[in-house]
PDB file of C-alpha atoms in Angstrom:
ATOM      1  CA  MET G  24     -70.663 -22.365  14.171  1.00 58.00           C
ATOM      2  CA  LYS G  25     -68.615 -22.073  17.476  1.00 59.00           C
ATOM      3  CA  ASN G  26     -66.794 -25.699  16.009  1.00 66.00           C
ATOM      4  CA  LEU G  27     -65.362 -24.050  12.858  1.00 66.00           C
ATOM      5  CA  LEU G  28     -64.356 -20.819  14.491  1.00 63.00           C
ATOM      6  CA  PHE G  29     -61.721 -22.483  16.648  1.00 62.00           C
ATOM      7  CA  PRO G  30     -59.685 -23.799  14.501  1.00 61.00           C
ATOM      8  CA  LEU G  31     -60.160 -20.921  11.963  1.00 57.00           C
ATOM      9  CA  LEU G  32     -59.066 -18.747  14.121  1.00 54.00           C
ATOM     10  CA  LEU G  33     -55.732 -20.225  15.194  1.00 55.00           C
ATOM     11  CA  LEU G  34     -54.885 -21.317  11.434  1.00 56.00           C
ATOM     12  CA  LEU G  35     -55.451 -17.360  10.828  1.00 54.00           C
ATOM     13  CA  ALA G  36     -53.222 -17.064  13.916  1.00 54.00           C
ATOM     14  CA  SER G  37     -50.657 -19.628  12.329  1.00 55.00           C
ATOM     15  CA  LEU G  38     -50.208 -18.112   9.066  1.00 48.00           C
ATOM     16  CA  PRO G  39     -47.634 -15.474   9.641  1.00 48.00           C
ATOM     17  CA  ALA G  40     -45.082 -18.146  11.442  1.00 48.00           C
ATOM     18  CA  LEU G  41     -45.794 -20.659   8.694  1.00 46.00           C
ATOM     19  CA  THR G  42     -44.560 -18.083   5.523  1.00 47.00           C
ATOM     20  CA  ALA G  43     -42.093 -16.181   7.809  1.00 50.00           C
ATOM     21  CA  GLN G  44     -38.497 -16.614   6.090  1.00 63.00           C
ATOM     22  CA  GLU G  45     -35.980 -16.551   8.724  1.00 70.00           C
ATOM     23  CA  LEU G  46     -32.280 -15.069   7.314  1.00 70.00           C
ATOM     24  CA  THR G  47     -29.182 -14.887   9.467  1.00 73.00           C
ATOM     25  CA  VAL G  48     -25.806 -13.619   8.632  1.00 72.00           C
ATOM     26  CA  ARG G  49     -22.482 -14.740   9.865  1.00 73.00           C
ATOM     27  CA  ARG G  50     -18.539 -13.396   8.944  1.00 72.00           C
ATOM     28  CA  VAL G  51     -16.723 -16.795   8.516  1.00 70.00           C
ATOM     29  CA  TYR G  52     -12.720 -16.180   7.705  1.00 72.00           C
ATOM     30  CA  GLY G  53     -13.242 -13.348   5.559  1.00 66.00           C
ATOM     31  CA  ASP G  54     -16.664 -14.342   4.091  1.00 71.00           C
ATOM     32  CA  TYR G  55     -20.394 -14.903   5.229  1.00 74.00           C
ATOM     33  CA  LEU G  56     -22.476 -17.840   5.815  1.00 75.00           C
ATOM     34  CA  PHE G  57     -26.698 -16.989   5.390  1.00 78.00           C
ATOM     35  CA  ALA G  58     -28.614 -20.125   6.971  1.00 79.00           C
ATOM     36  CA  GLN G  59     -32.130 -19.103   5.359  1.00 76.00           C
ATOM     37  CA  ASN G  60     -34.815 -21.477   7.639  1.00 77.00           C
ATOM     38  CA  ASN G  61     -31.778 -23.186   9.144  1.00 78.00           C
ATOM     39  CA  GLU G  62     -30.996 -24.095   5.375  1.00 81.00           C
ATOM     40  CA  ILE G  63     -27.055 -22.553   4.582  1.00 81.00           C
ATOM     41  CA  VAL G  64     -27.251 -20.906   0.929  1.00 78.00           C
ATOM     42  CA  THR G  65     -24.630 -19.273  -0.742  1.00 76.00           C
ATOM     43  CA  MET G  66     -24.871 -15.561  -1.280  1.00 76.00           C
ATOM     44  CA  ARG G  67     -25.010 -16.735  -5.283  1.00 79.00           C
ATOM     45  CA  GLU G  68     -27.854 -18.597  -4.677  1.00 79.00           C
ATOM     46  CA  LEU G  69     -29.421 -15.912  -2.157  1.00 77.00           C
ATOM     47  CA  ILE G  70     -29.364 -13.693  -5.087  1.00 79.00           C
ATOM     48  CA  ALA G  71     -30.907 -15.934  -7.189  1.00 80.00           C
ATOM     49  CA  SER G  72     -33.909 -16.930  -4.934  1.00 80.00           C
ATOM     50  CA  LEU G  73     -34.404 -12.925  -4.754  1.00 78.00           C
ATOM     51  CA  PRO G  74     -36.963 -11.492  -6.924  1.00 79.00           C
ATOM     52  CA  ALA G  75     -35.036  -9.753  -9.940  1.00 78.00           C
ATOM     53  CA  ALA G  76     -36.417  -6.056  -9.004  1.00 78.00           C
ATOM     54  CA  SER G  77     -36.150  -6.037  -5.753  1.00 81.00           C
ATOM     55  CA  GLU G  78     -33.652  -3.531  -3.586  1.00 86.00           C
ATOM     56  CA  SER G  79     -32.247  -6.924  -1.502  1.00 82.00           C
ATOM     57  CA  ARG G  80     -31.376  -8.251  -4.811  1.00 84.00           C
ATOM     58  CA  GLN G  81     -29.637  -5.094  -6.191  1.00 86.00           C
ATOM     59  CA  LEU G  82     -28.027  -4.047  -2.747  1.00 87.00           C
ATOM     60  CA  LEU G  83     -26.521  -7.826  -2.559  1.00 84.00           C
ATOM     61  CA  LYS G  84     -24.925  -7.960  -6.359  1.00 85.00           C
ATOM     62  CA  SER G  85     -22.893  -3.968  -5.484  1.00 88.00           C
ATOM     63  CA  SER G  86     -22.052  -5.642  -1.664  1.00 87.00           C
ATOM     64  CA  ARG G  87     -20.158  -8.738  -3.865  1.00 86.00           C
ATOM     65  CA  PHE G  88     -18.566  -6.250  -6.236  1.00 90.00           C
ATOM     66  CA  TYR G  89     -17.625  -3.987  -3.407  1.00 90.00           C
ATOM     67  CA  THR G  90     -16.316  -7.003  -1.916  1.00 87.00           C
ATOM     68  CA  VAL G  91     -13.821  -8.696  -4.647  1.00 88.00           C
ATOM     69  CA  SER G  92     -12.612  -5.369  -5.649  1.00 91.00           C
ATOM     70  CA  SER G  93     -11.625  -4.794  -1.936  1.00 91.00           C
ATOM     71  CA  VAL G  94     -10.242  -8.688  -2.065  1.00 90.00           C
ATOM     72  CA  VAL G  95      -7.931  -7.926  -5.241  1.00 92.00           C
ATOM     73  CA  LEU G  96      -6.385  -4.506  -3.824  1.00 92.00           C
ATOM     74  CA  GLY G  97      -5.941  -5.964  -1.009  1.00 92.00           C
ATOM     75  CA  ILE G  98      -3.976  -8.128  -2.609  1.00 93.00           C
ATOM     76  CA  SER G  99      -2.508  -6.077  -4.790  1.00 92.00           C
ATOM     77  CA  ALA G 100      -1.117  -4.082  -1.616  1.00 92.00           C
ATOM     78  CA  GLY G 101       0.415  -6.806   0.054  1.00 91.00           C
ATOM     79  CA  ALA G 102       1.736  -7.957  -3.303  1.00 91.00           C
ATOM     80  CA  THR G 103       4.176  -4.110  -3.345  1.00 90.00           C
ATOM     81  CA  LEU G 104       4.690  -3.840  -0.398  1.00 89.00           C
ATOM     82  CA  GLY G 105       6.383  -7.182   0.185  1.00 88.00           C
ATOM     83  CA  ALA G 106       8.524  -6.393  -3.034  1.00 85.00           C
ATOM     84  CA  VAL G 107       9.172  -2.743  -1.318  1.00 84.00           C
ATOM     85  CA  LEU G 108      10.573  -4.495   1.232  1.00 84.00           C
ATOM     86  CA  SER G 109      12.157  -7.222  -0.034  1.00 82.00           C
ATOM     87  CA  GLY G 110      14.349  -4.939  -2.297  1.00 79.00           C
ATOM     88  CA  VAL G 111      15.387  -2.562   1.042  1.00 77.00           C
ATOM     89  CA  LEU G 112      16.689  -5.906   2.941  1.00 80.00           C
ATOM     90  CA  LEU G 113      18.339  -6.789  -0.263  1.00 78.00           C
ATOM     91  CA  PRO G 114      21.560  -5.162  -1.288  1.00 70.00           C
ATOM     92  CA  ARG G 115      20.500  -2.866  -4.055  1.00 68.00           C
ATOM     93  CA  GLU G 116      22.049  -0.400  -6.796  1.00 68.00           C
ATOM     94  CA  GLU G 117      21.723   3.212  -5.629  1.00 66.00           C
ATOM     95  CA  ASN G 118      19.157   4.057  -8.682  1.00 61.00           C
ATOM     96  CA  GLN G 119      16.819   1.608  -7.839  1.00 62.00           C
ATOM     97  CA  GLU G 120      15.679   4.183  -4.578  1.00 65.00           C
ATOM     98  CA  SER G 121      13.260   6.132  -6.297  1.00 68.00           C
ATOM     99  CA  ASP G 122      11.377   3.143  -7.787  1.00 75.00           C
ATOM    100  CA  LEU G 123      11.132   1.939  -4.488  1.00 80.00           C
ATOM    101  CA  TRP G 124       9.798   4.615  -3.200  1.00 81.00           C
ATOM    102  CA  VAL G 125       7.129   4.882  -6.308  1.00 84.00           C
ATOM    103  CA  LEU G 126       6.369   1.216  -5.763  1.00 85.00           C
ATOM    104  CA  GLY G 127       5.553   1.795  -2.158  1.00 86.00           C
ATOM    105  CA  ALA G 128       3.104   4.407  -2.702  1.00 89.00           C
ATOM    106  CA  VAL G 129       1.705   2.892  -5.142  1.00 89.00           C
ATOM    107  CA  GLY G 130       1.057  -0.557  -2.346  1.00 90.00           C
ATOM    108  CA  VAL G 131      -0.409   2.208   0.305  1.00 91.00           C
ATOM    109  CA  ALA G 132      -2.753   3.962  -1.887  1.00 92.00           C
ATOM    110  CA  SER G 133      -4.009   0.447  -3.200  1.00 92.00           C
ATOM    111  CA  TYR G 134      -4.281  -0.899   1.024  1.00 92.00           C
ATOM    112  CA  ALA G 135      -6.072   2.574   1.650  1.00 93.00           C
ATOM    113  CA  LEU G 136      -8.611   1.975  -1.238  1.00 93.00           C
ATOM    114  CA  SER G 137      -9.177  -1.404  -0.087  1.00 92.00           C
ATOM    115  CA  VAL G 138     -10.053  -1.013   3.088  1.00 92.00           C
ATOM    116  CA  PRO G 139     -13.302   1.462   2.343  1.00 93.00           C
ATOM    117  CA  LEU G 140     -14.600  -0.551  -0.273  1.00 91.00           C
ATOM    118  CA  ASN G 141     -14.413  -3.791   2.424  1.00 89.00           C
ATOM    119  CA  ARG G 142     -16.330  -1.123   4.905  1.00 91.00           C
ATOM    120  CA  SER G 143     -18.990  -0.405   1.999  1.00 91.00           C
ATOM    121  CA  GLY G 144     -20.241  -3.977   0.821  1.00 88.00           C
ATOM    122  CA  ASP G 145     -20.141  -4.698   4.815  1.00 86.00           C
ATOM    123  CA  ARG G 146     -22.769  -2.397   5.096  1.00 90.00           C
ATOM    124  CA  ARG G 147     -24.842  -2.937   2.011  1.00 89.00           C
ATOM    125  CA  ILE G 148     -25.174  -6.608   3.397  1.00 85.00           C
ATOM    126  CA  LYS G 149     -26.533  -5.600   6.410  1.00 85.00           C
ATOM    127  CA  GLN G 150     -28.889  -3.371   4.602  1.00 87.00           C
ATOM    128  CA  ALA G 151     -29.570  -6.248   2.560  1.00 84.00           C
ATOM    129  CA  ILE G 152     -30.644  -8.430   5.511  1.00 81.00           C
ATOM    130  CA  GLU G 153     -32.374  -5.598   6.720  1.00 82.00           C
ATOM    131  CA  LEU G 154     -34.697  -5.178   3.767  1.00 81.00           C
ATOM    132  CA  TYR G 155     -35.141  -8.869   3.158  1.00 75.00           C
ATOM    133  CA  ILE G 156     -36.193  -9.362   6.690  1.00 71.00           C
TER     134      ILE G 156
END
């Protein structure tokens, strides 16, 4: 009986270590790098590996939406502000001055919207990772 009890207790003690999943996340060049059990996975693969009704999956999907929206708004803000700067530096007619102010306001508004969207996406990724672990 003693010979059977020790291996059984050892197996029982090591069971959580065998089933535990480790997930780490790093931010790399504006994107995220996920490592699941020392294996690099993309966000799409990570979302696909999670159960359909899990809260972590929903948070990751919404964070992807917020991050992509933030990038689109940030690029459009840079383009419009670049157009405004080129319009200021190049010679122009007098009636174009008001158009540059409107375009500059649109660029600043796009940038002002992209920052909170990006922070919200980051926060949702952190929440999803905490729920997953």
